[in-house]
Amino acid sequence: MTEIPEWENQTHTDPIHVVGAGLAGCEAAWQLAEAGLSVRLFEMRPGRRTPVHTTDGFAELVCSNSLRGDSPGNAVGLLKKEMEHLGSLIIKSARETAVPAGGALAVDRTLFSERVGEKFSSHPLITVERMEVVGFPKGPAIVATGPLTSPALHATFQALLGEQALSFFDAVAPVVATDSLVHDRLFRASRYDKGDGADYLNAPLNREQYEAFIDELLAAERVDFRQFEQEDTSFFEGCLPIEVMAERGRDTLRFGPMKPVGLIDPATGSRPWAVVQLRQDDLAADHWNLVGFQTKLTYSEQKRIFQTIPGLEHVEFVRLGSIHRNTFICAPELLDNSLQMKKRPGLFLAGQLSGVEGYVESAAMGLLAGINAVQLATDKVITVPPPATAFGALIHHLTESEPAHFQPSNINFGLFPPLQKKIKKRDRGKFRSDQALTLLEEWKIKVNQDFAI
Ligand SMILES: Cc1cc2nc3c(=O)[nH]c(=O)nc-3n(C[C@H](O)[C@H](O)[C@H](O)COP(=O)(O)OP(=O)(O)OC[C@H]3O[C@@H](n4cnc5c(N)ncnc54)[C@H](O)[C@@H]3O)c2cc1C
């Protein structure tokens, strides 16, 4: 275990440290090196492994081999397009090693990792050091150690930030589309009329409906926690899956996330037996989050069972629920919009650790951290991509979300600012995409005044 040396007065010729040769770290290192700066890229594998990586390769894809949809009319397709406009190493390598996958971009994972590795081994400005990093460097540096950041570095973060600011688990509640809800079966209200009194959508359940819902939960098929996720179950107590709560007692949910206190159903004039609350999830109010409904049910069971909730009979899921091991920081509290830590200016975080979710999003944040670190190291002013671009929308999510409810997110159009004019649903993706690519070009020109990407 080695601590990388700290230095007080970094000069422009000193190498910039990038920690973690995953998707984000590789993308960040590439941006720095291509801008003419030398880079020391630290990777702890193979000396120390994570519970899921199986190789010592660069940018290893730990699970699926898909980088998801490839049409610019969907948000992740747009993000990939934007990355390509900025010279993404990850997307270029993915295209070079793509396998047939319909409308998605999927890769041969071995060739993909090798392709990224080849680019590094032949780059004169990149040196790779195989060692675990346990402290923070003082000069401009990028930490991208991912959802399975090593325990020693995790402890360093915890010492700097405190327990509350760093999460071990990702508890994702399902998100549903507004226009798929049966609104006359729901009522708007906040518990005890807090906030503006009508912040939530509430799905009321009578006793019979609640009991049937609990029966379904108890019998439903689940995804097992992986071995390494079971190692410290104490972390689960704060974010128990709803099916585990139901197991602890038939009324546990009624006293937990489904509690009806402080709510009166206008249809009956009385308090329901239980409620499912939906909280607005995006600025445009197109998406709503099922509050406290993190779950390990299989996706098909979630779809089947949640459609038994009144008002959700025809619901369209924007995201399904999950819980998995994931180290990430409370970005809205700790990061500025250039991805630097407020407590350690010059230290950029990227990838899943910074609070995004997914291969493409992680690589995108690595790319942006790389660009920003170049600007900082060369004494330029850092400019942030506009919020109506996919890059800007992710940064907006990281820095402007409500800290108390912050959860990592995949890119989706719900993170973008509301549209300023009415556009048919089927045309919205293309409209947003065209607008985003124009804005990104303008931003790129601004950034290019300072340095060449
Ligand atoms: C089990 C699991 C499955 C996932 N499946 C998917 C999926 O199918 N699709 C999807 O889009 N996303 C998936 N994700 C989410 C996420 O997008 C990926 O984990 C992605 O690889 C994150 O990219 P990253 O660069 O932030 O981290 P990583 O790709 O994990 O890279 C981090 C690197 O840092 C190294 N490292 C860690 N600590 C240290 C240290 N102290 N010193 C030096 N090096 C260190 C690690 O060895 C690793 O190489 C999954 C996550 C997990 C945990």
Short mmCIF file of N, CA, C and O in Angstrom, two decimals, residues 20-119:
data_model
loop_
_atom_site.label_atom_id
_atom_site.label_comp_id
_atom_site.label_asym_id
_atom_site.label_seq_id
_atom_site.Cartn_x
_atom_site.Cartn_y
_atom_site.Cartn_z
N GLY A 20 -7.10 5.48 -10.75
CA GLY A 20 -8.13 4.56 -11.23
C GLY A 20 -8.12 4.49 -12.75
O GLY A 20 -8.36 5.50 -13.42
N ALA A 21 -7.81 3.31 -13.28
CA ALA A 21 -7.79 3.14 -14.75
C ALA A 21 -9.07 2.46 -15.21
O ALA A 21 -9.05 1.50 -15.97
N GLY A 22 -10.20 2.93 -14.68
CA GLY A 22 -11.52 2.46 -15.14
C GLY A 22 -11.98 3.34 -16.28
O GLY A 22 -11.17 4.02 -16.95
N LEU A 23 -13.29 3.36 -16.49
CA LEU A 23 -13.82 4.13 -17.62
C LEU A 23 -13.53 5.61 -17.47
O LEU A 23 -13.10 6.28 -18.41
N ALA A 24 -13.76 6.15 -16.27
CA ALA A 24 -13.58 7.58 -16.07
C ALA A 24 -12.10 7.96 -16.05
O ALA A 24 -11.69 8.95 -16.67
N GLY A 25 -11.28 7.19 -15.33
CA GLY A 25 -9.86 7.52 -15.21
C GLY A 25 -9.17 7.48 -16.57
O GLY A 25 -8.35 8.34 -16.88
N CYS A 26 -9.50 6.47 -17.38
CA CYS A 26 -8.87 6.37 -18.70
C CYS A 26 -9.25 7.56 -19.57
O CYS A 26 -8.41 8.16 -20.26
N GLU A 27 -10.52 7.92 -19.52
CA GLU A 27 -10.99 9.05 -20.34
C GLU A 27 -10.32 10.35 -19.88
O GLU A 27 -9.89 11.17 -20.71
N ALA A 28 -10.20 10.52 -18.57
CA ALA A 28 -9.57 11.74 -18.04
C ALA A 28 -8.10 11.80 -18.43
O ALA A 28 -7.60 12.84 -18.90
N ALA A 29 -7.40 10.68 -18.26
CA ALA A 29 -5.96 10.65 -18.58
C ALA A 29 -5.74 10.98 -20.05
O ALA A 29 -4.81 11.71 -20.42
N TRP A 30 -6.62 10.46 -20.90
CA TRP A 30 -6.49 10.68 -22.34
C TRP A 30 -6.64 12.17 -22.67
O TRP A 30 -5.88 12.74 -23.45
N GLN A 31 -7.64 12.81 -22.08
CA GLN A 31 -7.86 14.24 -22.35
C GLN A 31 -6.63 15.06 -21.94
O GLN A 31 -6.21 15.97 -22.65
N LEU A 32 -6.08 14.73 -20.78
CA LEU A 32 -4.90 15.48 -20.29
C LEU A 32 -3.72 15.28 -21.25
O LEU A 32 -3.05 16.25 -21.65
N ALA A 33 -3.47 14.03 -21.59
CA ALA A 33 -2.30 13.73 -22.42
C ALA A 33 -2.46 14.32 -23.82
O ALA A 33 -1.50 14.86 -24.39
N GLU A 34 -3.66 14.24 -24.36
CA GLU A 34 -3.89 14.79 -25.70
C GLU A 34 -3.78 16.31 -25.72
O GLU A 34 -3.53 16.92 -26.75
N ALA A 35 -3.94 16.93 -24.55
CA ALA A 35 -3.77 18.38 -24.47
C ALA A 35 -2.30 18.74 -24.19
O ALA A 35 -1.97 19.90 -23.97
N GLY A 36 -1.45 17.74 -24.14
CA GLY A 36 -0.01 18.01 -24.03
C GLY A 36 0.54 17.96 -22.61
O GLY A 36 1.68 18.35 -22.36
N LEU A 37 -0.26 17.49 -21.66
CA LEU A 37 0.22 17.42 -20.27
C LEU A 37 0.64 15.99 -19.94
O LEU A 37 0.02 15.04 -20.43
N SER A 38 1.69 15.86 -19.11
CA SER A 38 2.04 14.48 -18.76
C SER A 38 1.18 13.98 -17.61
O SER A 38 0.73 14.75 -16.75
N VAL A 39 0.94 12.67 -17.64
CA VAL A 39 -0.01 12.04 -16.72
C VAL A 39 0.64 10.84 -16.06
O VAL A 39 1.32 10.05 -16.73
N ARG A 40 0.42 10.70 -14.75
CA ARG A 40 0.72 9.42 -14.07
C ARG A 40 -0.62 8.80 -13.71
O ARG A 40 -1.38 9.37 -12.94
N LEU A 41 -0.88 7.67 -14.31
CA LEU A 41 -2.16 6.99 -14.10
C LEU A 41 -1.94 5.83 -13.13
O LEU A 41 -1.12 4.94 -13.39
N PHE A 42 -2.61 5.88 -11.98
CA PHE A 42 -2.44 4.85 -10.94
C PHE A 42 -3.58 3.85 -10.99
O PHE A 42 -4.75 4.24 -11.02
N GLU A 43 -3.23 2.58 -10.98
CA GLU A 43 -4.25 1.52 -10.95
C GLU A 43 -3.77 0.44 -9.98
O GLU A 43 -2.64 -0.04 -10.08
N MET A 44 -4.66 0.06 -9.06
CA MET A 44 -4.23 -0.89 -8.02
C MET A 44 -4.23 -2.34 -8.49
O MET A 44 -3.58 -3.18 -7.89
N ARG A 45 -5.03 -2.65 -9.53
CA ARG A 45 -5.01 -4.03 -10.02
C ARG A 45 -3.71 -4.29 -10.78
O ARG A 45 -3.18 -3.36 -11.39
N PRO A 46 -3.11 -5.45 -10.84
CA PRO A 46 -3.61 -6.68 -10.25
C PRO A 46 -3.17 -6.89 -8.78
O PRO A 46 -3.64 -7.83 -8.15
N GLY A 47 -2.31 -6.00 -8.26
CA GLY A 47 -1.80 -6.21 -6.88
C GLY A 47 -2.94 -6.29 -5.88
O GLY A 47 -2.94 -7.10 -4.97
N ARG A 48 -3.91 -5.39 -6.05
CA ARG A 48 -5.10 -5.43 -5.19
C ARG A 48 -6.32 -5.41 -6.11
O ARG A 48 -6.40 -4.60 -7.03
N ARG A 49 -7.25 -6.29 -5.85
CA ARG A 49 -8.40 -6.43 -6.74
C ARG A 49 -9.65 -5.82 -6.13
O ARG A 49 -9.74 -5.66 -4.92
N THR A 50 -10.63 -5.52 -6.95
CA THR A 50 -11.96 -5.19 -6.43
C THR A 50 -12.76 -6.50 -6.42
O THR A 50 -12.34 -7.48 -7.05
N PRO A 51 -13.91 -6.54 -5.75
CA PRO A 51 -14.67 -7.80 -5.75
C PRO A 51 -15.27 -8.17 -7.11
O PRO A 51 -15.73 -9.28 -7.26
N VAL A 52 -15.27 -7.26 -8.07
CA VAL A 52 -15.93 -7.62 -9.35
C VAL A 52 -15.01 -7.59 -10.57
O VAL A 52 -15.31 -8.24 -11.57
N HIS A 53 -13.91 -6.84 -10.53
CA HIS A 53 -13.02 -6.85 -11.69
C HIS A 53 -12.32 -8.20 -11.76
O HIS A 53 -11.92 -8.74 -10.72
N THR A 54 -12.16 -8.72 -12.96
CA THR A 54 -11.52 -10.05 -13.07
C THR A 54 -10.21 -10.00 -13.85
O THR A 54 -9.52 -11.00 -13.95
N THR A 55 -9.89 -8.85 -14.43
CA THR A 55 -8.66 -8.75 -15.22
C THR A 55 -7.79 -7.62 -14.66
O THR A 55 -8.20 -6.93 -13.72
N ASP A 56 -6.61 -7.43 -15.27
CA ASP A 56 -5.83 -6.24 -14.89
C ASP A 56 -5.90 -5.21 -16.02
O ASP A 56 -5.10 -4.31 -16.13
N GLY A 57 -6.91 -5.35 -16.89
CA GLY A 57 -7.03 -4.48 -18.06
C GLY A 57 -7.60 -3.10 -17.74
O GLY A 57 -8.20 -2.89 -16.69
N PHE A 58 -7.41 -2.20 -18.70
CA PHE A 58 -7.95 -0.85 -18.57
C PHE A 58 -9.44 -0.85 -18.91
O PHE A 58 -9.90 -1.64 -19.73
N ALA A 59 -10.17 0.05 -18.30
CA ALA A 59 -11.60 0.25 -18.63
C ALA A 59 -12.35 -1.07 -18.70
O ALA A 59 -13.09 -1.31 -19.66
N GLU A 60 -12.14 -1.92 -17.71
CA GLU A 60 -12.85 -3.21 -17.72
C GLU A 60 -14.35 -2.98 -17.49
O GLU A 60 -14.74 -2.29 -16.55
N LEU A 61 -15.17 -3.59 -18.34
CA LEU A 61 -16.63 -3.52 -18.14
C LEU A 61 -16.99 -4.67 -17.19
O LEU A 61 -16.83 -5.83 -17.55
N VAL A 62 -17.49 -4.33 -16.01
CA VAL A 62 -17.61 -5.36 -14.97
C VAL A 62 -18.88 -6.19 -15.10
O VAL A 62 -19.00 -7.22 -14.44
N CYS A 63 -19.83 -5.76 -15.92
CA CYS A 63 -21.07 -6.53 -15.98
C CYS A 63 -21.52 -6.63 -17.44
O CYS A 63 -20.94 -7.38 -18.20
N SER A 64 -22.52 -5.88 -17.83
CA SER A 64 -23.01 -5.95 -19.21
C SER A 64 -21.92 -5.46 -20.17
O SER A 64 -21.03 -4.70 -19.79
N ASN A 65 -22.02 -5.90 -21.45
CA ASN A 65 -21.08 -5.38 -22.45
C ASN A 65 -21.72 -4.28 -23.29
O ASN A 65 -21.24 -3.94 -24.36
N SER A 66 -22.84 -3.72 -22.78
CA SER A 66 -23.57 -2.73 -23.57
C SER A 66 -23.38 -1.31 -23.02
O SER A 66 -23.47 -1.09 -21.81
N LEU A 67 -23.12 -0.39 -23.95
CA LEU A 67 -23.08 1.03 -23.59
C LEU A 67 -24.43 1.68 -23.93
O LEU A 67 -24.53 2.87 -24.16
N ARG A 68 -25.44 0.87 -24.03
CA ARG A 68 -26.85 1.26 -24.15
C ARG A 68 -27.16 1.97 -25.49
O ARG A 68 -26.36 1.90 -26.41
N GLY A 69 -28.34 2.60 -25.56
CA GLY A 69 -28.90 3.09 -26.82
C GLY A 69 -27.96 4.01 -27.58
O GLY A 69 -27.18 4.75 -26.99
N ASP A 70 -28.09 3.94 -28.91
CA ASP A 70 -27.13 4.70 -29.72
C ASP A 70 -27.79 5.78 -30.56
O ASP A 70 -27.14 6.42 -31.36
N SER A 71 -29.10 5.98 -30.38
CA SER A 71 -29.75 7.01 -31.18
C SER A 71 -29.65 8.34 -30.44
O SER A 71 -29.93 8.39 -29.23
N PRO A 72 -29.27 9.42 -31.14
CA PRO A 72 -29.18 10.71 -30.45
C PRO A 72 -30.54 11.21 -29.96
O PRO A 72 -30.61 12.16 -29.19
N GLY A 73 -31.64 10.54 -30.41
CA GLY A 73 -32.98 10.93 -29.92
C GLY A 73 -33.24 10.44 -28.50
O GLY A 73 -34.23 10.80 -27.90
N ASN A 74 -32.37 9.56 -27.97
CA ASN A 74 -32.51 9.25 -26.55
C ASN A 74 -31.30 9.82 -25.80
O ASN A 74 -30.25 10.10 -26.39
N ALA A 75 -31.47 10.00 -24.49
CA ALA A 75 -30.49 10.80 -23.75
C ALA A 75 -29.10 10.16 -23.73
O ALA A 75 -28.09 10.86 -23.86
N VAL A 76 -29.03 8.82 -23.59
CA VAL A 76 -27.70 8.22 -23.51
C VAL A 76 -27.04 8.21 -24.90
O VAL A 76 -25.81 8.32 -25.02
N GLY A 77 -27.86 8.14 -25.95
CA GLY A 77 -27.32 8.26 -27.31
C GLY A 77 -26.75 9.65 -27.53
O GLY A 77 -25.68 9.82 -28.11
N LEU A 78 -27.47 10.65 -27.05
CA LEU A 78 -26.99 12.03 -27.16
C LEU A 78 -25.68 12.22 -26.39
O LEU A 78 -24.74 12.83 -26.89
N LEU A 79 -25.63 11.66 -25.18
CA LEU A 79 -24.40 11.81 -24.38
C LEU A 79 -23.20 11.24 -25.14
O LEU A 79 -22.12 11.84 -25.19
N LYS A 80 -23.41 10.09 -25.78
CA LYS A 80 -22.30 9.49 -26.55
C LYS A 80 -21.89 10.41 -27.70
O LYS A 80 -20.71 10.58 -27.97
N LYS A 81 -22.88 10.98 -28.38
CA LYS A 81 -22.58 11.90 -29.50
C LYS A 81 -21.75 13.08 -28.97
O LYS A 81 -20.77 13.48 -29.58
N GLU A 82 -22.18 13.64 -27.84
CA GLU A 82 -21.45 14.78 -27.28
C GLU A 82 -20.01 14.37 -26.95
O GLU A 82 -19.06 15.12 -27.18
N MET A 83 -19.87 13.17 -26.39
CA MET A 83 -18.52 12.71 -26.03
C MET A 83 -17.65 12.58 -27.28
O MET A 83 -16.47 12.95 -27.28
N GLU A 84 -18.25 12.08 -28.35
CA GLU A 84 -17.47 11.94 -29.59
C GLU A 84 -17.04 13.31 -30.10
O GLU A 84 -15.93 13.47 -30.61
N HIS A 85 -17.91 14.31 -29.93
CA HIS A 85 -17.55 15.67 -30.36
C HIS A 85 -16.34 16.19 -29.58
O HIS A 85 -15.64 17.08 -30.02
N LEU A 86 -16.13 15.65 -28.39
CA LEU A 86 -15.02 16.13 -27.56
C LEU A 86 -13.84 15.15 -27.57
O LEU A 86 -12.97 15.21 -26.72
N GLY A 87 -13.84 14.23 -28.52
CA GLY A 87 -12.67 13.35 -28.68
C GLY A 87 -12.62 12.22 -27.67
O GLY A 87 -11.53 11.89 -27.17
N SER A 88 -13.75 11.61 -27.36
CA SER A 88 -13.77 10.55 -26.35
C SER A 88 -12.97 9.31 -26.77
O SER A 88 -13.21 8.72 -27.82
N LEU A 89 -12.07 8.90 -25.89
CA LEU A 89 -11.31 7.67 -26.12
C LEU A 89 -12.22 6.45 -25.95
O LEU A 89 -12.13 5.48 -26.71
N ILE A 90 -13.10 6.50 -24.95
CA ILE A 90 -13.94 5.34 -24.64
C ILE A 90 -14.93 5.05 -25.78
O ILE A 90 -15.08 3.91 -26.21
N ILE A 91 -15.58 6.08 -26.28
CA ILE A 91 -16.57 5.84 -27.34
C ILE A 91 -15.86 5.43 -28.64
O ILE A 91 -16.31 4.54 -29.35
N LYS A 92 -14.72 6.05 -28.90
CA LYS A 92 -13.97 5.66 -30.12
C LYS A 92 -13.57 4.18 -30.02
O LYS A 92 -13.78 3.40 -30.95
N SER A 93 -13.03 3.78 -28.87
CA SER A 93 -12.60 2.38 -28.70
C SER A 93 -13.80 1.45 -28.78
O SER A 93 -13.70 0.33 -29.28
N ALA A 94 -14.95 1.91 -28.25
CA ALA A 94 -16.16 1.08 -28.29
C ALA A 94 -16.61 0.87 -29.74
O ALA A 94 -16.97 -0.24 -30.13
N ARG A 95 -16.57 1.92 -30.54
CA ARG A 95 -17.00 1.77 -31.94
C ARG A 95 -16.06 0.83 -32.68
O ARG A 95 -16.48 0.05 -33.52
N GLU A 96 -14.77 0.90 -32.34
CA GLU A 96 -13.79 0.05 -33.03
C GLU A 96 -13.94 -1.43 -32.66
O GLU A 96 -13.44 -2.30 -33.35
N THR A 97 -14.61 -1.70 -31.52
CA THR A 97 -14.71 -3.09 -31.07
C THR A 97 -16.18 -3.51 -30.90
O THR A 97 -16.49 -4.42 -30.14
N ALA A 98 -17.07 -2.80 -31.62
CA ALA A 98 -18.52 -3.03 -31.46
C ALA A 98 -18.94 -4.40 -31.97
O ALA A 98 -18.36 -4.94 -32.92
N VAL A 99 -19.94 -4.97 -31.31
CA VAL A 99 -20.59 -6.20 -31.79
C VAL A 99 -22.03 -5.84 -32.14
O VAL A 99 -22.56 -4.85 -31.63
N PRO A 100 -22.70 -6.64 -33.01
CA PRO A 100 -24.09 -6.29 -33.37
C PRO A 100 -25.00 -6.29 -32.15
O PRO A 100 -24.94 -7.22 -31.34
N ALA A 101 -25.79 -5.22 -31.97
CA ALA A 101 -26.66 -5.14 -30.80
C ALA A 101 -27.88 -4.28 -31.08
O ALA A 101 -28.30 -3.47 -30.25
N GLY A 102 -28.45 -4.41 -32.28
CA GLY A 102 -29.65 -3.64 -32.61
C GLY A 102 -29.36 -2.16 -32.49
O GLY A 102 -28.37 -1.67 -33.01
N GLY A 103 -30.21 -1.45 -31.74
CA GLY A 103 -30.04 0.00 -31.61
C GLY A 103 -29.07 0.40 -30.52
O GLY A 103 -28.94 1.58 -30.19
N ALA A 104 -28.38 -0.58 -29.93
CA ALA A 104 -27.46 -0.25 -28.82
C ALA A 104 -26.01 -0.30 -29.30
O ALA A 104 -25.72 -0.85 -30.36
N LEU A 105 -25.13 0.28 -28.51
CA LEU A 105 -23.69 0.16 -28.78
C LEU A 105 -23.13 -0.84 -27.77
O LEU A 105 -23.03 -0.54 -26.58
N ALA A 106 -22.84 -2.06 -28.24
CA ALA A 106 -22.27 -3.08 -27.36
C ALA A 106 -20.90 -3.46 -27.91
O ALA A 106 -20.64 -3.29 -29.10
N VAL A 107 -20.05 -3.98 -27.04
CA VAL A 107 -18.66 -4.22 -27.46
C VAL A 107 -18.20 -5.63 -27.10
O VAL A 107 -18.78 -6.28 -26.22
N ASP A 108 -17.14 -6.05 -27.75
CA ASP A 108 -16.39 -7.23 -27.29
C ASP A 108 -15.53 -6.71 -26.13
O ASP A 108 -14.59 -5.93 -26.34
N ARG A 109 -15.87 -7.10 -24.91
CA ARG A 109 -15.26 -6.44 -23.74
C ARG A 109 -13.75 -6.63 -23.68
O ARG A 109 -13.02 -5.75 -23.22
N THR A 110 -13.26 -7.79 -24.14
CA THR A 110 -11.81 -8.03 -24.07
C THR A 110 -11.09 -7.12 -25.07
O THR A 110 -10.13 -6.43 -24.72
N LEU A 111 -11.60 -7.12 -26.31
CA LEU A 111 -10.97 -6.26 -27.32
C LEU A 111 -11.06 -4.79 -26.95
O LEU A 111 -10.13 -4.01 -27.16
N PHE A 112 -12.20 -4.42 -26.37
CA PHE A 112 -12.41 -3.02 -25.98
C PHE A 112 -11.34 -2.60 -24.96
O PHE A 112 -10.66 -1.58 -25.13
N SER A 113 -11.17 -3.41 -23.93
CA SER A 113 -10.19 -3.09 -22.89
C SER A 113 -8.77 -3.06 -23.48
O SER A 113 -7.96 -2.18 -23.17
N GLU A 114 -8.50 -4.03 -24.36
CA GLU A 114 -7.16 -4.06 -24.99
C GLU A 114 -6.93 -2.81 -25.84
O GLU A 114 -5.85 -2.24 -25.85
N ARG A 115 -7.98 -2.40 -26.57
CA ARG A 115 -7.85 -1.22 -27.44
C ARG A 115 -7.50 0.02 -26.61
O ARG A 115 -6.62 0.80 -26.97
N VAL A 116 -8.17 0.18 -25.46
CA VAL A 116 -7.87 1.33 -24.60
C VAL A 116 -6.42 1.21 -24.10
O VAL A 116 -5.64 2.18 -24.12
N GLY A 117 -6.03 -0.01 -23.70
CA GLY A 117 -4.66 -0.24 -23.20
C GLY A 117 -3.61 0.09 -24.25
O GLY A 117 -2.59 0.72 -23.94
N GLU A 118 -3.87 -0.30 -25.51
CA GLU A 118 -2.89 -0.02 -26.59
C GLU A 118 -2.66 1.47 -26.73
O GLU A 118 -1.54 1.93 -26.93
N LYS A 119 -3.75 2.25 -26.61
CA LYS A 119 -3.63 3.71 -26.78
C LYS A 119 -2.71 4.26 -25.70
O LYS A 119 -1.90 5.15 -25.93
#
